[in-house]
Coordinates of C-alpha atoms in Angstrom, one line a residue:
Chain T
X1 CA -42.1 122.6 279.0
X2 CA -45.7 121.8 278.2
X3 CA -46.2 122.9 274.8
X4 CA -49.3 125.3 273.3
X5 CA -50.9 125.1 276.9
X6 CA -53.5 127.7 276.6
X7 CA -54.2 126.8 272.5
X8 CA -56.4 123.5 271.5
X9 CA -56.0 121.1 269.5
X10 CA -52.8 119.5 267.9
X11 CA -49.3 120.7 268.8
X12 CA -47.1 121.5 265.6
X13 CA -43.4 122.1 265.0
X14 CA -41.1 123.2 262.4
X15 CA -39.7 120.1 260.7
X16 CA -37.1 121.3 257.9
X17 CA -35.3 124.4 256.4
X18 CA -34.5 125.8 253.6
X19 CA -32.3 128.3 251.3
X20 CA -31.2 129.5 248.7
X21 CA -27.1 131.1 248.1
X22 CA -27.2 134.7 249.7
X23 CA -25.8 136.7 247.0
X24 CA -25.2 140.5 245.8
X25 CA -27.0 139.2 241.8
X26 CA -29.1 136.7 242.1
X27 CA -29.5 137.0 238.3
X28 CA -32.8 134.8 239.2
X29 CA -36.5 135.9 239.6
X30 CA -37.9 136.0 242.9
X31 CA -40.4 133.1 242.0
X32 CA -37.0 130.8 241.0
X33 CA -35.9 131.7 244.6
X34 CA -38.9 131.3 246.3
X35 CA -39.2 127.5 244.5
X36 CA -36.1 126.5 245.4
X37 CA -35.8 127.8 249.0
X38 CA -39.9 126.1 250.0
X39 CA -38.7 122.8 247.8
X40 CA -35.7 122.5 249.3
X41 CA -37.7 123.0 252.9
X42 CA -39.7 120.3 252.3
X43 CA -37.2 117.6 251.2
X44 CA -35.2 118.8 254.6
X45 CA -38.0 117.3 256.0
X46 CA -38.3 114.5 254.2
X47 CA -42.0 115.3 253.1
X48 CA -43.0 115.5 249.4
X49 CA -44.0 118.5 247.9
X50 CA -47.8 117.1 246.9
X51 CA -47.7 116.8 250.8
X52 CA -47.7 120.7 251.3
X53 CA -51.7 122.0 251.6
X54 CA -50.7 125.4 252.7
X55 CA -48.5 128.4 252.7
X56 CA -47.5 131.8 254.3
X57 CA -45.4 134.6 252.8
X58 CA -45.0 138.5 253.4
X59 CA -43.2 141.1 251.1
X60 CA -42.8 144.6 251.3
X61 CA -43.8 147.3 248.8
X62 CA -44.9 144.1 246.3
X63 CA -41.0 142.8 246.0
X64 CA -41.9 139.5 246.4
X65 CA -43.8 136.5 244.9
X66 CA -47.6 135.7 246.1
X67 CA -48.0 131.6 247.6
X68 CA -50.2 131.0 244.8
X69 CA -47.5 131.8 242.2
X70 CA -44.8 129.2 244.1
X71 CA -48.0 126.8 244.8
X72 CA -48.3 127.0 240.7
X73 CA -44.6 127.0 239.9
X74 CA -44.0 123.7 241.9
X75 CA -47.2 121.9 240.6
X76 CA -48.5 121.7 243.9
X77 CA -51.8 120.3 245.1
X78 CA -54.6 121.8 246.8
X79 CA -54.0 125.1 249.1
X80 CA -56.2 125.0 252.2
X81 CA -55.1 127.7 253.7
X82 CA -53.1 130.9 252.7
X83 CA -51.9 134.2 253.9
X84 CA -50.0 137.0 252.2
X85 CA -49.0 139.6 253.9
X86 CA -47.4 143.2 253.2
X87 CA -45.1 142.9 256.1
X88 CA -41.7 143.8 256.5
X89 CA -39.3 141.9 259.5
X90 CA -42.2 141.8 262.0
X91 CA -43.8 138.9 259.8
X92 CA -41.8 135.8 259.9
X93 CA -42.6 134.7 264.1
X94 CA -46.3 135.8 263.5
X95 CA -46.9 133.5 260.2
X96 CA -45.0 130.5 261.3
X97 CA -47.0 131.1 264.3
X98 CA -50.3 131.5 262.4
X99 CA -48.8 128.1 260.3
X100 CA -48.7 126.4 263.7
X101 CA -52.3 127.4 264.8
X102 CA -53.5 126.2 261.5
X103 CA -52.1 123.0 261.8
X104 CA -53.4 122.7 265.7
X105 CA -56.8 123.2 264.3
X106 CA -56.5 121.1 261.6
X107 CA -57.0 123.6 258.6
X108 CA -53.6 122.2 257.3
X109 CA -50.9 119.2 257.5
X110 CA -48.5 120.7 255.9
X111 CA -47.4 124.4 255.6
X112 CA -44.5 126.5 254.4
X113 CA -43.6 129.7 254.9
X114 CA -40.9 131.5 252.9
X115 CA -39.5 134.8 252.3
X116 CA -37.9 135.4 249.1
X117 CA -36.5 139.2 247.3
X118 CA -34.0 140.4 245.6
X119 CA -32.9 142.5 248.3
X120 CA -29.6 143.6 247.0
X121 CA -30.1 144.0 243.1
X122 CA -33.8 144.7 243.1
X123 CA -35.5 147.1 245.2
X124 CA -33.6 147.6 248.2
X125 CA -35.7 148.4 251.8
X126 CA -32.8 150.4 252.7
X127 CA -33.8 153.1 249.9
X128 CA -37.2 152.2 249.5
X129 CA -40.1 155.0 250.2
X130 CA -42.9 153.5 252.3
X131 CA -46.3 154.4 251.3
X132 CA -48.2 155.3 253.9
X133 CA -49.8 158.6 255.2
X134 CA -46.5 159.6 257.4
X135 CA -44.0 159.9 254.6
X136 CA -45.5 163.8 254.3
X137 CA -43.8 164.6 257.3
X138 CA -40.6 162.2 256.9
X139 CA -39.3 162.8 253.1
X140 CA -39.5 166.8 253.0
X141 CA -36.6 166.9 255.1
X142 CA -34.7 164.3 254.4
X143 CA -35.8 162.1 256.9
X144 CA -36.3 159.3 254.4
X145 CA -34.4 156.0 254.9
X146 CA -35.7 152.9 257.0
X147 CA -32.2 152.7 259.0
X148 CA -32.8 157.0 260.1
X149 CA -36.0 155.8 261.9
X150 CA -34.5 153.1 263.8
X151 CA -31.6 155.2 264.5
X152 CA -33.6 157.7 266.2
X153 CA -34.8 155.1 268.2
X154 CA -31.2 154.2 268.7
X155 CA -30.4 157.6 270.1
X156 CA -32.8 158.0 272.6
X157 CA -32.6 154.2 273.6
X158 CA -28.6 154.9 274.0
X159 CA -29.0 158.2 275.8
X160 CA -31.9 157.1 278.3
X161 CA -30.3 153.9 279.3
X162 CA -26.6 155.2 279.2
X163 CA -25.2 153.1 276.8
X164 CA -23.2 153.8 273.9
X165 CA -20.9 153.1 270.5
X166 CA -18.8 149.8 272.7
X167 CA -22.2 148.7 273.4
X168 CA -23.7 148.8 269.7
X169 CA -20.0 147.6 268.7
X170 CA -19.9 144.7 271.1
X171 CA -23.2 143.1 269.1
X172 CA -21.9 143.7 265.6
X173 CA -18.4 141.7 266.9
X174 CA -20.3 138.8 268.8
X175 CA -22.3 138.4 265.5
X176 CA -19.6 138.4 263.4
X177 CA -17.7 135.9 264.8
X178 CA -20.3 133.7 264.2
X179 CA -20.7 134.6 260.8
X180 CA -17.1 133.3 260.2
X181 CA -18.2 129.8 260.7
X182 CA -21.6 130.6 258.6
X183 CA -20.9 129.3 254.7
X184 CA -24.2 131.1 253.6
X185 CA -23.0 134.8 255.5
X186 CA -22.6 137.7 253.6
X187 CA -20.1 139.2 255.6
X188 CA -17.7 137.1 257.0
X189 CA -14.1 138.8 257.2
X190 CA -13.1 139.1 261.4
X191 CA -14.2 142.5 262.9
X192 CA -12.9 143.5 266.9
X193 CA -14.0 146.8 268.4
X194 CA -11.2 149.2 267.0
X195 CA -12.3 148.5 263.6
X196 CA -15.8 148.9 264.5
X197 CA -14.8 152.4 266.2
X198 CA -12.9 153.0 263.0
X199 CA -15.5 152.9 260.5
X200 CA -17.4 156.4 260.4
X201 CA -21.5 157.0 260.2
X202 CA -23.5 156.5 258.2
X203 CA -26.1 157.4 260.2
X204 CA -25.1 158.3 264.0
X205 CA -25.4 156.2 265.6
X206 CA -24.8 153.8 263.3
X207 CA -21.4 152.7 261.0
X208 CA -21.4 150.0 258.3
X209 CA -21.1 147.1 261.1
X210 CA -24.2 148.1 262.8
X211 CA -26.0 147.8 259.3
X212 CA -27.7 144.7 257.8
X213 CA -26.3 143.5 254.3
X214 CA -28.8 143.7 251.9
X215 CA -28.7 140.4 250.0
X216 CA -30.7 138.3 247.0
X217 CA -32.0 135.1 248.1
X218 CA -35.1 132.9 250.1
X219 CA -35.7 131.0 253.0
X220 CA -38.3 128.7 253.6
X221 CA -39.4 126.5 257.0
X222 CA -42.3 123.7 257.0
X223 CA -44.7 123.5 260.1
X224 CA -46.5 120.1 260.5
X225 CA -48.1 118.3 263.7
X226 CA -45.6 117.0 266.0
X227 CA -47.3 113.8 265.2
X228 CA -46.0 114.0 262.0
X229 CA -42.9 115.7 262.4
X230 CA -41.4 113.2 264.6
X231 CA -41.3 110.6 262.0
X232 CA -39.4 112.5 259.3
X233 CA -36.2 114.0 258.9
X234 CA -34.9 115.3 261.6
X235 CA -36.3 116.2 265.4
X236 CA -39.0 118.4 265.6
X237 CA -39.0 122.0 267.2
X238 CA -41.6 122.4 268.7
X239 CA -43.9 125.6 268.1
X240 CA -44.5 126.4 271.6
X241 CA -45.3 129.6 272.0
X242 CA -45.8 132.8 269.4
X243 CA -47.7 135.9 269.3
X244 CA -47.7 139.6 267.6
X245 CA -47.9 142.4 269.6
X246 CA -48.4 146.3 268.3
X247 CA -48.0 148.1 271.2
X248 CA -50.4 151.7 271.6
X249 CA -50.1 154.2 268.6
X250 CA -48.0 151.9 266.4
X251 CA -47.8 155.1 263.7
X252 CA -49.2 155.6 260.4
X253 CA -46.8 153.8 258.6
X254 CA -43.5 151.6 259.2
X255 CA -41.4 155.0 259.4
X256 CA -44.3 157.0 261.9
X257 CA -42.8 156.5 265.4
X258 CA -44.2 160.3 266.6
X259 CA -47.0 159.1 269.3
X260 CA -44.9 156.5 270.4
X261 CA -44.7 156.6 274.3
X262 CA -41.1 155.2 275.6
X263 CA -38.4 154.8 273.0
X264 CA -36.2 152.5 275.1
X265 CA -39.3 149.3 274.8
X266 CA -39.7 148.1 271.7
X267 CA -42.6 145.8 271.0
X268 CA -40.7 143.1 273.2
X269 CA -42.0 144.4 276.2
X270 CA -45.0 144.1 275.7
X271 CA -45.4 140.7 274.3
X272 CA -42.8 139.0 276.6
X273 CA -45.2 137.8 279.4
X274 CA -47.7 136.3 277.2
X275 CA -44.7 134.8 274.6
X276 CA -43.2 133.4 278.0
X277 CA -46.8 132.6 279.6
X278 CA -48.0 131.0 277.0
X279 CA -45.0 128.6 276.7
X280 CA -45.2 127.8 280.2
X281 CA -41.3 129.1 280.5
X282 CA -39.1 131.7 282.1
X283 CA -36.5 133.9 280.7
X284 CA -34.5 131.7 282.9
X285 CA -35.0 129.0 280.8
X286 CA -34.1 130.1 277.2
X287 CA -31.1 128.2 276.1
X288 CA -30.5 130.3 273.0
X289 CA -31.7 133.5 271.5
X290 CA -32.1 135.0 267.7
X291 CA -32.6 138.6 268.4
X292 CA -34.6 140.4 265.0
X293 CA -31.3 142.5 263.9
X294 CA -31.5 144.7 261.4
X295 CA -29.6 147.3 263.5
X296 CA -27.2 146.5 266.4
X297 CA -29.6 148.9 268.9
X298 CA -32.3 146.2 267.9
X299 CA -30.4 143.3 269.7
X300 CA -29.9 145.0 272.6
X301 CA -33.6 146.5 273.1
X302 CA -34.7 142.7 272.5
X303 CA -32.6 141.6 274.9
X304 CA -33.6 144.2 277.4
X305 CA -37.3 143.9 276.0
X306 CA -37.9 139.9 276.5
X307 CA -36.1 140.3 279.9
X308 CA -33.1 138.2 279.1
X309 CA -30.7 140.7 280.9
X310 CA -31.9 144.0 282.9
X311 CA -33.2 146.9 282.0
X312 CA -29.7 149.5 280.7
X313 CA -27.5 146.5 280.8
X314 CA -27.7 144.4 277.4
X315 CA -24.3 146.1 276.3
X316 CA -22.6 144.5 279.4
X317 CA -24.2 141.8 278.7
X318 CA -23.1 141.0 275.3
X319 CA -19.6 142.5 276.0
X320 CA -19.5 140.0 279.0
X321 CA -19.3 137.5 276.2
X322 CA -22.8 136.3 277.3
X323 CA -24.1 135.7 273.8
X324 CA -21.1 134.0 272.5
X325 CA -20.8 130.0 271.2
X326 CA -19.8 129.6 274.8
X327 CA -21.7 132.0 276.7
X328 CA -24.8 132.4 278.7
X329 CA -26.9 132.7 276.2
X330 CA -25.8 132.3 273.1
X331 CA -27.7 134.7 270.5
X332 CA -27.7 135.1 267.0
X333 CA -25.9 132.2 266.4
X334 CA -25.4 132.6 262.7
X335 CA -24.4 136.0 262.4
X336 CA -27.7 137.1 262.2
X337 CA -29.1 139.6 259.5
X338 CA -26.1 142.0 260.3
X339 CA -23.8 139.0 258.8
X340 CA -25.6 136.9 257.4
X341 CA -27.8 138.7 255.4
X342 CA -31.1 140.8 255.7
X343 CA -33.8 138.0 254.7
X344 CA -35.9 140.3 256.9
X345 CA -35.9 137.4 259.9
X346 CA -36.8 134.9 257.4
X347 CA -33.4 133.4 258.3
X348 CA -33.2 134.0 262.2
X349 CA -36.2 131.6 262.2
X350 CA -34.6 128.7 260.4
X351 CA -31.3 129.4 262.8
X352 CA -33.2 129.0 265.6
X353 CA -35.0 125.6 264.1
X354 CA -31.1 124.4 263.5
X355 CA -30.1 125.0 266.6
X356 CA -32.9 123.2 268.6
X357 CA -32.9 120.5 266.0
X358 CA -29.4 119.9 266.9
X359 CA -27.6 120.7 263.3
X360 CA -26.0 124.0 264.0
X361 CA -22.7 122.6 263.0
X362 CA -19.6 123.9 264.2
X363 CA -21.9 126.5 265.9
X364 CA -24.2 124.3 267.4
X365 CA -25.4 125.6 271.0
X366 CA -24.2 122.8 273.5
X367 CA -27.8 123.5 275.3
X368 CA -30.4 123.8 272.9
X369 CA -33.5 122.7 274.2
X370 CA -35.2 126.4 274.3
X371 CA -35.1 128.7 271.9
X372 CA -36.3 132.1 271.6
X373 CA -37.0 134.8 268.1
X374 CA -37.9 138.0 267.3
X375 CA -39.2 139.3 264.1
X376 CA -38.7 143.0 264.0
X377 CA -37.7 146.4 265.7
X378 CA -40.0 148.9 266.4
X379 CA -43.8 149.5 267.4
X380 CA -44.8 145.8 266.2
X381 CA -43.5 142.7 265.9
X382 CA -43.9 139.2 267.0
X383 CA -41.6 136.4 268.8
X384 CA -41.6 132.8 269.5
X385 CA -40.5 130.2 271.9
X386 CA -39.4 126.6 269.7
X387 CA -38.3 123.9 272.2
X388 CA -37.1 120.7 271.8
X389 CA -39.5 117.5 271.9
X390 CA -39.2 116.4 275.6
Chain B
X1 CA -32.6 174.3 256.6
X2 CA -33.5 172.0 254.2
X3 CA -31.9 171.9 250.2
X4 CA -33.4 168.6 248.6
X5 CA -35.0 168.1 245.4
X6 CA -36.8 170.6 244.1
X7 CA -40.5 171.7 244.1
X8 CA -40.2 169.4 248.0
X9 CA -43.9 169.1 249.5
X10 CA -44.3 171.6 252.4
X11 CA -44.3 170.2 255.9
X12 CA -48.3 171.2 256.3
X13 CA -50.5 168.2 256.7
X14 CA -52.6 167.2 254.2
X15 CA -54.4 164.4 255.8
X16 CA -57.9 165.8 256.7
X17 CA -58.5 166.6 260.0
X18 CA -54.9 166.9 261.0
X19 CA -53.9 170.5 261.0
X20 CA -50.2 171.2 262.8
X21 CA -51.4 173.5 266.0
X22 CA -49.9 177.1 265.0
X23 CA -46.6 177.8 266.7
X24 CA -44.9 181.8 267.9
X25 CA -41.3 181.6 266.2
X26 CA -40.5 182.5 269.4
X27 CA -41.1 179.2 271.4
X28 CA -38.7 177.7 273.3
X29 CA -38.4 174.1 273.0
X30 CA -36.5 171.5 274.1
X31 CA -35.2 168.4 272.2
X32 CA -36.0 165.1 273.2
X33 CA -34.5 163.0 269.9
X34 CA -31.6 163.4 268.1
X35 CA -30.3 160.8 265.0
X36 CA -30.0 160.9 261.7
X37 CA -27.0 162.9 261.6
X38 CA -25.0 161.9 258.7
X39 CA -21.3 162.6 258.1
X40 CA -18.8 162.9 255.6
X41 CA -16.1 160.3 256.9
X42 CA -12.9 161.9 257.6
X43 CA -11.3 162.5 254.2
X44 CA -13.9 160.1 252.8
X45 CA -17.3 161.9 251.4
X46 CA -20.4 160.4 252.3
X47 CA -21.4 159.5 248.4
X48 CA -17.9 157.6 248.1
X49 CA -18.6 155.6 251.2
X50 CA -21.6 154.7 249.6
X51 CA -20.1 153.1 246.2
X52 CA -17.2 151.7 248.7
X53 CA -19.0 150.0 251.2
X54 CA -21.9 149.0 249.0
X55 CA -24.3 150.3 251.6
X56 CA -28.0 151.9 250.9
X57 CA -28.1 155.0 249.2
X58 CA -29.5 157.4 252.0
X59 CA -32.3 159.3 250.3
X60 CA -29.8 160.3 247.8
X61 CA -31.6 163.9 246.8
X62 CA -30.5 165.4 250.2
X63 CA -27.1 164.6 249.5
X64 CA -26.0 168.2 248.7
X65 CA -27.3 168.9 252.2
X66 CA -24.6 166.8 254.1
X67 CA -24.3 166.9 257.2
X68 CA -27.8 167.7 258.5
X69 CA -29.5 166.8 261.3
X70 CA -33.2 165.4 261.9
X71 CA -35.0 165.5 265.2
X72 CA -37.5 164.5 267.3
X73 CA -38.5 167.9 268.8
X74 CA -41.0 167.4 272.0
X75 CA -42.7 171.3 272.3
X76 CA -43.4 172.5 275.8
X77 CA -47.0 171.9 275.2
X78 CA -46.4 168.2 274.6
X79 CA -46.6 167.3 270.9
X80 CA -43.7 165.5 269.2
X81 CA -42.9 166.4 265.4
X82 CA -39.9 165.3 263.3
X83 CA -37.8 168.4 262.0
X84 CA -34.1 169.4 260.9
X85 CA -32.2 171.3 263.3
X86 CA -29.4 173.3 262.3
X87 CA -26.7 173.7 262.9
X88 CA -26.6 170.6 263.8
X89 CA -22.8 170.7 264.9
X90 CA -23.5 171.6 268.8
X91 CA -27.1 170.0 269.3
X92 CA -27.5 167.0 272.1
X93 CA -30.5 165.5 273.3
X94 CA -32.6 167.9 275.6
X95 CA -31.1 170.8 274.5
X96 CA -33.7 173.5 274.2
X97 CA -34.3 174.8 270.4
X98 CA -36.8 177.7 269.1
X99 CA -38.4 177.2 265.7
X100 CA -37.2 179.3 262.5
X101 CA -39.1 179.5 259.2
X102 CA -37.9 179.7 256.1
X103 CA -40.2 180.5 253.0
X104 CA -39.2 178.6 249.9
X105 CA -41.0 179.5 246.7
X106 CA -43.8 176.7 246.9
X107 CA -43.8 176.5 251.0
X108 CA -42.2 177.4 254.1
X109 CA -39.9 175.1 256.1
X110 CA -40.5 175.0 259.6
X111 CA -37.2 173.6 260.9
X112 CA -35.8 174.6 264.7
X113 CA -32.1 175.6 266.1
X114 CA -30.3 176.1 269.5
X115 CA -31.4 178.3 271.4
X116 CA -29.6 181.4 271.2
X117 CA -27.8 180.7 268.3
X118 CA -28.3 183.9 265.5
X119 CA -30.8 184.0 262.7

């Protein structure tokens, strides 16, 4: 793998984690999270925090803290570069990848990027009204919760590519199991497919178990030079690859999916080939996958999207036992935001960091030299490639 | 049809410039989308599975209407719009609907159902 191939300047890579407890109360303030989560990020990498010269964040509907307001909380030095963004799960690939093309150019040494809500006990995405110019057309009839436009997607994906409720079930059980060895996971107790079949709708075609868990809490990941990275902490992963893709008519709003074209390719198709280009890989290569997993249809259609497994045949794939601990390709290796909790991709970036870093634990990847992420489900999102350095 | 909170917004744009083409009650279209179809679970109603499992409150104002159904309806002449169909109970993706309207007080609801099923 040659790293950042078509991009000058320095390579970077993602030298530590952080987190905070996933919890149902927090009983915190999202700027307490935030500080602990990016401070405990940059003592994972064994970096100070007067070190840091630049940070990345996103929120949605303003339920979140801006950088500035961490960068003052921790008595931080000089920012040189910043980005807020109002962004929901299609933000955390793009800004660590933004972080990463920052450091290559030299803007920055050192930056975090954290997400950090009170998801569960604060304002909740899962109710939440989008502003926007489409909610005229979605909220007269009822048509008014994140998880209904997804689902609709989910239908048509299903129906077009004959797949069905074993398919959407066989993602919620591969996840779960991993979730059982996950001390941070929300949802941890075992689930086969005849529970999953047992639970009713919530919203066809999805039960609870094809639903994210709406928790409190932060994540945070720091993006150096490899330079630099290599003499801290812990091995670098290496930022090879990222890049944001909207594909035509992304819609008014986060909910507006009217003029969009195909409903079975999500913004995965059409960012694969540069993602994989750019990282001078193939789908071949990738070692293990975190799929952006709000829904169970969203696993599949990344899988299907990035090319991982054909076109129709991602819920054979997963119920193959392909995406297990000892599977093909492993994916979603720490229950993902349907177990672990919905830190809106936030936290399926710093799995994928463990995993190629080697510290996955008990549900460490054997091969982990190339991993793959997704941040988001429908018109737009953004993915990258993290590799090992070789 | 819809229930909802009172005094709802009528489905007619308001964004300048964007005017929904005028439509026959009498066209014949055919589905392309169905979700959003929300059930009562089996001797467990919707609003308790809410408090039991924790999970998001589903724009809670439509409650009363459980179950409805939304759906992405493609007319013959090409344009997609979101609307409830109803009854929902029978509907599957590319069954043909026709549209019904309703007036409410303050607007009418365009909303579609089956195709032969009665007023």
């Amino acid at each position: 793998v040659s790293a950042l191939t078509s991009a000058p300047g320095r390579v970077a890579a993602v030298a530590g984690v952080g987190f905070t407890p996933f919890s149902r109360d927090s009983g915190r303030s999202v700027l307490a999270l935030a500080t602990e989560a990016v401070a405990g990020a940059v003592a994972d990498a064994g970096l100070r925090l007067d070190q840091v010269d630049g940070m990345a964040s996103f929120m949605v509907s303003d339920d979140s803290v801006p950088c500035v307001a961490v960068s003052s909380a921790l008595g931080l030095g000089q920012l040189r570069t910043v980005l807020d963004v109002q962004l929901g799960g299609q933000a955390p690939c793009h800004l660590v990848w933004q972080a990463a093309q920052s450091v290559a150019r030299g803007d920055a040494e050192v930056v975090v990027v954290y997400r950090a809500l009170n998801g569960r006990s604060g304002a909740r995405v899962g109710s939440m009204q989008f502003a926007g110019m489409g909610g005229q057309y979605r909220y007269p009839i009822g048509y008014g919760a994140y998880l209904m436009y997804v689902g609709m997607w989910a239908q048509r994906f299903l129906y077009e590519t004959g797949q069905g409720p074993d398919d959407l079930g066989a993602v919620a059980v591969s996840q779960r199991r991993y979730a059982q060895d996950n001390e941070r996971a929300a949802r941890r107790q075992p689930l086969d497919l005849e529970a999953y079949l047992a639970e009713s709708y919530v919203v066809e075609p999805y039960r609870r178990s094809d639903c994210t868990v709406e928790v409190d809490g932060a994540c945070a990941v720091v993006v150096t030079s490899l330079e630099r990275a290599r003499d801290l902490a812990h091995p670098p992963a290496v930022v090879a690859s990222g890049c944001y893709r909207a594909g035509p008519h992304p819609g008014l709003d986060i909910g507006d999916h009217l003029l969009w074209e195909d409903y079975t390719r999500n913004y995965t198709s059409w960012l694969r080939d540069e993602l994989f280009g750019r990282a001078g890989i193939g789908q071949g290569d990738v070692e293990v996958a975190e799929i952006y997993d709000c829904f169970t249809s969203t696993v599949l259609m990344g899988l299907e999207g990035l090319g991982l497994c054909e076109r129709g045949e991602s819920g054979a794939f997963v119920r193959s036992g392909a995406t297990a601990l000892d599977g093909r390709l492993p994916t979603n290796t720490g229950g993902g935001l349907l177990a672990e909790g919905y830190l809106h991709g936030m936290n399926t970036v710093a799995e994928a960091v463990l995993q190629v870093q080697g510290r996955g634990g008990i549900r460490q990847v054997p091969r982990h030299e190339v991993a793959v992420v997704t941040s988001g489900a429908l018109m737009d999102g953004s993915a990258m490639v993290l590799t090992a350095d070789r | 049809m819809v229930g909802g909170p009172a005094g709802a917004p009528g489905l007619a744009a308001t964004v300048p410039g964007l005017r929904p083409a005028p439509l026959s009650t009498d066209a014949v279209l055919p589905v392309v989308c169905l979700g959003g179809v929300r059930r009562r679970g089996v001797g467990r109603p919707w609003h308790r599975l809410f408090v039991r499992a924790g999970h998001v409150a589903v724009s809670p104002g439509y409650a009363g209407d459980l179950p409805y159904a939304v759906a992405t309806v493609e007319l013959a002449e090409g344009p997609r719009l979101l609307s409830r169909v109803d009854p929902p109970a029978t509907l599957a993706i590319g069954d043909r609907v026709v549209a019904r309207f309703v007036d409410h007080p303050t607007w009418t609801e365009l909303y579609f159902a089956p195709e032969g099923a009665s007023a």
